Tab-separated table of C-alpha atoms and ligand atoms in Angstrom:
chain	number	residue	atom	x	y	z
A	1469	MET	CA	84.608	94.986	123.112
A	1470	ILE	CA	88.186	94.038	121.657
A	1471	GLN	CA	90.893	94.926	123.763
A	1472	PRO	CA	93.955	96.813	122.179
A	1473	PRO	CA	96.695	94.457	121.413
A	1474	GLU	CA	98.971	95.379	123.990
A	1475	LYS	CA	96.351	94.440	126.448
A	1476	MET	CA	95.882	91.061	125.101
A	1477	SER	CA	97.430	88.005	126.448
A	1478	PRO	CA	100.784	87.131	124.633
A	1479	THR	CA	99.569	83.673	123.687
A	1480	PRO	CA	97.352	83.927	120.574
A	1481	PRO	CA	93.749	82.682	121.306
A	1482	ILE	CA	92.928	79.216	120.291
A	1483	SER	CA	90.268	79.391	117.764
A	1484	GLY	CA	87.620	77.233	115.703
A	1485	MET	CA	84.726	77.537	113.883
A	1486	ASP	CA	81.695	79.123	115.362
A	1487	GLN	CA	78.970	76.575	114.894
A	1488	GLY	CA	76.136	79.192	114.813
A	1489	GLU	CA	74.984	80.486	111.296
A	1490	PRO	CA	74.540	84.052	110.367
A	1491	ALA	CA	70.733	84.775	110.662
A	1492	GLU	CA	70.366	87.224	107.649
A	1493	ALA	CA	71.108	86.471	103.862
A	1494	LEU	CA	74.668	87.322	102.679
A	1495	TYR	CA	76.032	87.917	99.197
A	1496	ASN	CA	79.494	87.807	98.001
A	1497	VAL	CA	80.429	90.884	95.649
A	1498	ARG	CA	83.300	90.288	93.336
A	1499	MET	CA	85.229	92.719	91.007
A	1500	ARG	CA	87.789	91.955	88.207
A	1501	THR	CA	89.384	94.630	86.172
A	1502	SER	CA	91.026	93.911	82.885
A	1503	VAL	CA	93.085	96.042	80.629
A	1504	ASN	CA	93.528	94.814	77.005
A	1505	GLY	CA	92.113	91.312	78.285
A	1506	LYS	CA	94.815	91.248	80.823
A	1507	HIS	CA	93.855	90.903	84.466
A	1508	TYR	CA	94.696	94.120	86.352
A	1509	SER	CA	93.123	94.012	89.623
A	1510	GLY	CA	90.393	92.467	91.627
A	1511	GLY	CA	88.434	92.596	95.102
A	1512	GLU	CA	85.719	91.178	96.822
A	1513	GLU	CA	83.447	91.494	99.844
A	1514	ILE	CA	80.727	89.554	101.626
A	1515	LEU	CA	77.975	91.953	102.497
A	1516	PRO	CA	74.093	91.746	103.887
A	1517	GLU	CA	71.424	92.819	101.659
A	1518	LYS	CA	71.332	96.488	102.912
A	1519	ASP	CA	75.094	97.148	102.034
A	1520	ILE	CA	75.205	95.595	98.579
A	1521	GLU	CA	74.625	98.732	96.586
A	1522	GLU	CA	77.384	100.557	98.619
A	1523	GLY	CA	79.764	97.385	98.047
A	1524	VAL	CA	79.218	97.558	94.441
A	1525	ALA	CA	79.935	101.122	94.134
A	1526	ARG	CA	82.920	100.776	96.299
A	1527	LEU	CA	84.419	97.929	94.226
A	1528	PHE	CA	83.622	99.684	90.810
A	1529	LYS	CA	85.379	102.545	92.027
A	1530	ARG	CA	88.308	100.647	93.246
A	1531	GLY	CA	88.216	98.621	89.669
A	1532	PHE	CA	87.994	101.814	87.581
A	1533	GLU	CA	90.606	103.825	89.029
A	1534	SER	CA	93.158	101.024	89.228
A	1535	PRO	CA	94.635	101.340	85.784
A	1536	PRO	CA	95.936	104.661	84.522
A	1537	ARG	CA	93.671	107.172	83.179
A	1538	ASN	CA	95.396	106.623	79.604
A	1539	HIS	CA	93.976	103.066	79.689
A	1540	ARG	CA	90.360	103.707	80.185
A	1541	ALA	CA	89.496	102.904	76.491
A	1542	GLU	CA	90.787	99.465	76.995
A	1543	ILE	CA	89.311	98.717	80.495
A	1544	SER	CA	86.831	95.929	81.188
A	1545	ILE	CA	85.240	95.599	84.406
A	1546	SER	CA	83.019	92.705	85.654
A	1547	LEU	CA	81.208	92.768	88.916
A	1548	LYS	CA	79.181	89.634	90.108
A	1549	VAL	CA	76.984	89.298	93.073
A	1550	ASP	CA	76.165	85.800	94.189
A	1551	GLY	CA	73.613	84.863	97.073
A	1552	ILE	CA	75.135	82.594	99.769
A	1553	ALA	CA	73.234	79.955	101.575
A	1554	ALA	CA	73.636	80.395	105.292
A	1555	GLU	CA	74.883	76.788	105.751
A	1556	GLN	CA	77.507	77.286	103.286
A	1557	ILE	CA	79.164	80.017	105.268
A	1558	ARG	CA	81.923	79.236	107.686
A	1559	LYS	CA	82.544	81.778	110.384
A	1560	TRP	CA	86.100	81.716	111.306
A	1561	GLU	CA	88.597	83.553	113.233
A	1562	LEU	CA	91.513	85.574	111.798
A	1563	LEU	CA	95.191	84.308	112.367
A	1564	PRO	CA	97.223	86.474	115.046
A	1565	VAL	CA	99.704	88.419	113.389
A	1566	ARG	CA	103.250	88.664	114.415
A	1567	GLN	CA	106.129	90.578	112.652
A	1568	LEU	CA	109.773	90.032	111.868
A	1569	GLU	CA	111.913	93.289	112.719
A	1570	SER	CA	114.042	93.357	109.639
A	1571	ASP	CA	115.688	96.166	107.277
A	1572	ASN	CA	117.032	94.097	104.831
A	1573	GLU	CA	116.675	90.862	102.444
A	1574	GLU	CA	119.432	88.683	104.111
A	1575	THR	CA	117.903	88.904	107.537
A	1576	THR	CA	114.653	88.139	106.104
A	1577	LYS	CA	115.989	85.369	103.939
A	1578	SER	CA	117.677	83.846	106.817
A	1579	PHE	CA	114.522	83.903	108.890
A	1580	ILE	CA	112.539	82.158	106.331
A	1581	ARG	CA	115.445	79.358	105.874
A	1582	SER	CA	115.170	78.762	109.636
A	1583	PHE	CA	111.578	78.984	110.087
A	1584	LEU	CA	111.073	76.607	107.383
A	1585	ALA	CA	113.814	74.145	108.676
A	1586	LEU	CA	111.647	74.230	111.957
A	1587	SER	CA	108.237	74.031	110.510
A	1588	VAL	CA	109.103	71.424	107.532
A	1589	LYS	CA	110.511	68.766	109.710
A	1590	GLU	CA	106.926	67.956	110.995
A	1591	ILE	CA	105.727	66.848	107.376
A	1592	SER	CA	108.782	65.945	105.508
A	1593	SER	CA	111.233	62.842	105.638
A	1594	GLU	CA	113.867	64.940	104.087
A	1595	PRO	CA	113.418	68.369	105.528
A	1596	GLU	CA	116.903	69.895	104.212
A	1597	LYS	CA	116.014	68.792	100.819
A	1598	SER	CA	112.608	70.280	101.193
A	1599	VAL	CA	113.739	73.453	102.613
A	1600	GLN	CA	116.003	73.667	99.639
A	1601	ASN	CA	113.195	73.116	96.966
A	1602	ILE	CA	110.858	75.531	98.584
A	1603	LEU	CA	113.465	78.287	98.685
A	1604	ASP	CA	114.542	77.466	94.905
A	1605	TYR	CA	110.877	77.926	94.109
A	1606	MET	CA	110.427	81.031	95.855
A	1607	ASP	CA	113.620	82.315	93.828
A	1608	SER	CA	112.276	81.007	90.770
A	1609	PHE	CA	109.072	83.489	90.909
A	1610	GLN	CA	110.980	86.279	91.849
A	1611	LYS	CA	113.191	86.247	88.608
A	1612	PRO	CA	112.593	89.297	86.551
A	1613	TRP	CA	111.726	87.039	83.591
A	1614	ALA	CA	109.263	85.092	85.600
A	1615	SER	CA	105.605	85.001	84.151
A	1616	PRO	CA	103.130	86.506	86.776
A	1617	MET	CA	101.052	84.004	88.726
A	1618	TRP	CA	97.343	84.462	88.824
A	1619	GLY	CA	96.879	82.187	91.921
A	1620	ALA	CA	98.736	80.156	94.324
A	1621	SER	CA	101.251	77.037	93.676
A	1622	LEU	CA	100.782	73.923	95.525
A	1623	LEU	CA	103.745	72.035	96.517
A	1624	ALA	CA	104.058	68.790	98.348
A	1625	PRO	CA	106.125	68.206	101.488
A	1626	SER	CA	109.211	67.408	99.433
A	1627	GLY	CA	108.883	70.859	97.791
A	1628	GLU	CA	107.930	69.543	94.548
A	1629	ILE	CA	104.992	70.962	92.734
A	1630	VAL	CA	101.458	69.306	92.845
A	1631	PRO	CA	100.021	70.101	89.225
A	1632	THR	CA	96.792	72.086	89.152
A	1633	SER	CA	96.104	74.513	86.504
A	1634	ASP	CA	98.688	76.752	84.620
A	1635	HIS	CA	97.470	79.892	86.370
A	1636	GLY	CA	97.711	78.258	89.888
A	1637	VAL	CA	94.850	78.341	92.531
A	1638	ARG	CA	92.650	81.336	93.198
A	1639	THR	CA	91.345	81.629	96.804
A	1640	THR	CA	88.035	83.621	96.764
A	1641	HIS	CA	84.808	84.137	98.831
A	1642	ILE	CA	86.354	85.876	101.777
A	1643	GLY	CA	84.822	88.702	103.663
A	1644	ILE	CA	84.916	90.526	107.056
A	1645	ARG	CA	82.243	92.143	109.196
A	1646	THR	CA	82.593	95.804	109.044
A	1647	GLU	CA	83.219	96.365	112.941
A	1648	ALA	CA	85.949	93.741	112.746
A	1649	ARG	CA	87.507	95.336	109.750
A	1650	LEU	CA	87.539	98.795	111.559
A	1651	ASP	CA	89.185	96.866	114.631
A	1652	LEU	CA	91.757	95.383	112.565
A	1653	LEU	CA	92.654	98.515	110.936
A	1654	THR	CA	92.992	100.102	114.341
A	1655	PHE	CA	95.270	97.292	115.548
A	1656	ALA	CA	97.286	97.564	112.070
A	1657	ASN	CA	97.454	101.538	112.313
A	1658	SER	CA	98.934	101.321	115.924
A	1659	SER	CA	101.836	98.829	114.495
A	1660	GLY	CA	102.291	101.438	111.518
A	1661	ILE	CA	100.690	98.912	108.869
A	1662	SER	CA	98.530	100.975	106.370
A	1663	GLY	CA	96.899	100.167	102.963
A	1664	ARG	CA	94.387	97.323	102.235
A	1665	ARG	CA	96.674	94.842	101.257
A	1666	PHE	CA	97.647	93.690	104.784
A	1667	PRO	CA	93.840	93.005	105.912
A	1668	GLU	CA	93.100	91.361	102.661
A	1669	ALA	CA	96.219	89.165	102.891
A	1670	LEU	CA	95.517	88.384	106.313
A	1671	MET	CA	91.886	87.190	105.635
A	1672	LEU	CA	93.093	85.125	102.633
A	1673	ALA	CA	95.802	83.288	104.583
A	1674	SER	CA	93.575	82.829	107.386
A	1675	LYS	CA	91.112	80.990	105.015
A	1676	VAL	CA	94.118	78.798	103.338
A	1677	ILE	CA	95.366	77.973	106.626
A	1678	ALA	CA	91.995	76.635	107.868
A	1679	GLN	CA	92.344	73.965	105.240
A	1680	PRO	CA	93.619	70.671	107.178
A	1681	LEU	CA	95.680	69.901	103.988
A	1682	VAL	CA	97.507	72.891	104.022
A	1683	HIS	CA	100.691	73.156	106.431
A	1684	LEU	CA	101.731	76.621	105.603
A	1685	GLU	CA	101.544	79.620	102.997
A	1686	ILE	CA	104.055	81.823	101.782
A	1687	CYS	CA	103.463	85.044	99.983
A	1688	VAL	CA	105.453	87.507	97.851
A	1689	SER	CA	103.578	90.358	96.343
A	1690	ASP	CA	103.930	90.930	92.644
A	1691	ASP	CA	103.796	94.635	93.206
A	1692	PRO	CA	107.101	95.879	92.562
A	1693	SER	CA	106.887	98.532	95.279
A	1694	TYR	CA	105.358	96.208	98.018
A	1695	THR	CA	108.371	94.197	99.648
A	1696	THR	CA	106.495	92.942	102.655
A	1697	GLY	CA	105.353	89.274	102.404
A	1698	TYR	CA	104.212	86.699	104.896
A	1699	ILE	CA	104.372	83.128	106.167
A	1700	ALA	CA	101.372	81.700	107.695
A	1701	ASN	CA	100.940	78.332	109.696
A	1702	LYS	CA	98.271	77.030	111.998
A	1703	LYS	CA	100.383	77.232	115.020
A	1704	THR	CA	102.468	80.287	114.596
A	1705	GLY	CA	99.940	82.541	112.923
A	1706	TYR	CA	100.533	85.005	110.252
A	1707	ILE	CA	104.112	86.282	110.116
A	1708	ARG	CA	104.843	89.643	108.255
A	1709	LEU	CA	108.233	89.765	106.589
A	1710	PRO	CA	109.478	93.034	105.439
A	1711	HIS	CA	112.127	92.964	102.901
A	1712	ILE	CA	111.052	89.684	101.605
A	1713	LYS	CA	111.924	90.804	98.103
A	1714	LYS	CA	114.254	93.783	96.399
A	1715	ALA	CA	112.007	96.780	95.553
A	1716	GLY	CA	111.335	97.023	91.850
A	1717	LEU	CA	110.861	93.414	91.085
A	1718	THR	CA	107.718	92.452	89.386
A	1719	GLY	CA	107.914	88.666	90.144
A	1720	GLY	CA	105.908	87.110	92.967
A	1721	GLY	CA	103.509	84.349	93.952
A	1722	ARG	CA	102.056	82.209	96.791
A	1723	ILE	CA	102.896	78.915	97.809
A	1724	TYR	CA	100.684	76.580	99.708
A	1725	LEU	CA	102.730	73.881	101.153
A	1726	LEU	CA	100.682	70.931	101.782
A	1727	HIS	CA	100.688	68.558	104.788
A	1728	HIS	CA	100.858	65.608	102.559
A	1729	SER	CA	100.719	64.529	98.760
A	1730	PRO	CA	96.995	64.404	98.099
A	1731	ASP	CA	95.067	61.863	96.265
A	1732	THR	CA	92.569	63.123	93.540
A	1733	GLU	CA	89.834	63.557	95.707
A	1734	GLU	CA	91.745	65.345	98.430
A	1735	LEU	CA	93.060	67.543	96.026
A	1736	ALA	CA	89.540	68.166	94.249
A	1737	ASP	CA	88.008	68.912	97.572
A	1738	LEU	CA	90.869	71.496	98.679
A	1739	LEU	CA	90.271	73.361	95.164
A	1740	SER	CA	86.644	73.393	95.683
A	1741	GLU	CA	86.877	74.855	99.335
A	1742	LEU	CA	89.479	77.455	98.350
A	1743	ARG	CA	87.539	78.527	95.345
A	1744	GLY	CA	84.049	78.311	96.335
A	1745	ARG	CA	83.451	77.989	100.240
A	1746	ALA	CA	82.419	81.561	101.839
A	1747	PHE	CA	84.688	82.443	104.845
A	1748	LEU	CA	83.293	85.411	107.084
A	1749	PHE	CA	85.702	86.925	109.743
A	1750	ASP	CA	83.602	88.672	112.434
A	1751	LYS	CA	86.441	89.366	114.985
A	1752	ALA	CA	89.611	91.276	114.648
A	1753	SER	CA	92.965	89.406	115.525
A	1754	PRO	CA	95.839	90.715	117.627
A	1755	VAL	CA	98.740	92.417	115.790
A	1756	TYR	CA	101.944	91.782	117.994
A	1757	PRO	CA	104.995	94.140	117.645
A	1758	PRO	CA	107.989	93.267	115.557
A	1759	GLN	CA	110.576	90.825	116.963
A	1760	LYS	CA	114.342	90.441	116.195
A	1761	LEU	CA	115.046	87.363	114.305
A	1762	THR	CA	116.180	85.260	117.298
A	1763	ASP	CA	113.045	86.103	119.536
A	1764	LEU	CA	110.751	85.611	116.656
A	1765	LEU	CA	112.449	82.257	115.946
A	1766	PHE	CA	112.222	81.230	119.534
A	1767	THR	CA	108.591	82.224	119.691
A	1768	CYS	CA	107.763	80.298	116.912
A	1769	GLU	CA	109.916	77.134	118.030
A	1770	GLN	CA	107.719	77.180	121.237
A	1771	GLU	CA	104.227	77.413	119.255
A	1772	LEU	CA	105.496	74.666	116.746
A	1773	LYS	CA	106.144	72.366	119.798
A	1774	CYS	CA	102.566	73.202	121.029
A	1775	PRO	CA	100.258	69.997	120.227
A	1776	HIS	CA	97.147	72.464	119.616
A	1777	PRO	CA	96.900	74.255	116.257
A	1778	ILE	CA	95.366	77.754	116.204
A	1779	HIS	CA	92.660	76.545	114.068
A	1780	SER	CA	90.720	73.176	114.404
A	1781	SER	CA	89.386	71.249	111.532
A	1782	PRO	CA	86.551	73.166	109.539
A	1783	GLY	CA	84.805	69.808	109.476
B	1365	PML	C1	99.502	91.188	97.522
B	1365	PML	O1	98.126	91.540	97.433
B	1365	PML	O2	100.106	91.602	96.385
B	1365	PML	C2	100.089	90.538	98.436
B	1365	PML	C3	100.247	91.446	99.806
B	1365	PML	C4	101.017	90.755	100.857
B	1365	PML	C5	100.805	91.760	102.126
B	1365	PML	C6	101.533	91.358	103.316
B	1365	PML	C7	101.457	92.198	104.403
B	1365	PML	O3	101.456	93.469	104.406
B	1365	PML	O4	101.159	91.641	105.312
B	1366	MG	MG1	98.636	91.134	93.122
């Protein structure tokens, strides 16, 4: 039985891969909806055989209902079901969740700058320059004329782009057990967090951060009405950042800041893990209450000094 967050120890659990493999066969069910050939929405689940039909129906409904009714004639929905070999599945733990208390963009920007200054010095020989390059890159994808990113951009420790495809890197093949999802939703609700974006983003970030080559992830939603983003890192967990952008901006994107500039083989391995390896989460993680900027930075500084990351290598 999972304890409610307030009863949990203030230190996030050190987690790693559970070497045991799920006994039953599992299936990755993915949905993509486009309107007039343009991507509109997507979703995925990892399910046992008995739940596939229900999952397909749920994802179909979500895709079908996402565009406005007057676009129904131009809608195209694809649903794909892939079996996953048991030895291909990584059972993993979600990152613990922290939250910045902020009611304006300035506070959030200031936190991001200070957090990056602390965290980037672990990987960059010119941390100030790297931080500025990362912030400039974040600004560039929030410009009103920025073309929407389909996936994430990879940045080297210097903050320079590591070229991949034009549309960025898509991280897929992520699922959570029903009981863990319900526990997570309970924790989220008790912290005033609702909707499906948070659990989905937490799962995605937990898979991304499990990659040894990824130092941290920053996310700004491209939904003009969703102004909460996050920074995730192995040591500090998933940090929710309200007011990461002004409401109404259509720009958004994800940055995966790499631990070092990868060679061709390392890059290919990373992309294949992110795109193809199935990650299944079977336990909810704690959601800590919001902290003021200076308190949260202090917490992060302590955790960044700690030699052990939250996740060990997926091997
Ligand atoms: C997106 O799906 O557009 C990004 C969602 C970010 C979620 C941040 C949060 O609520 O924790
Ligand atoms: Mg989106």
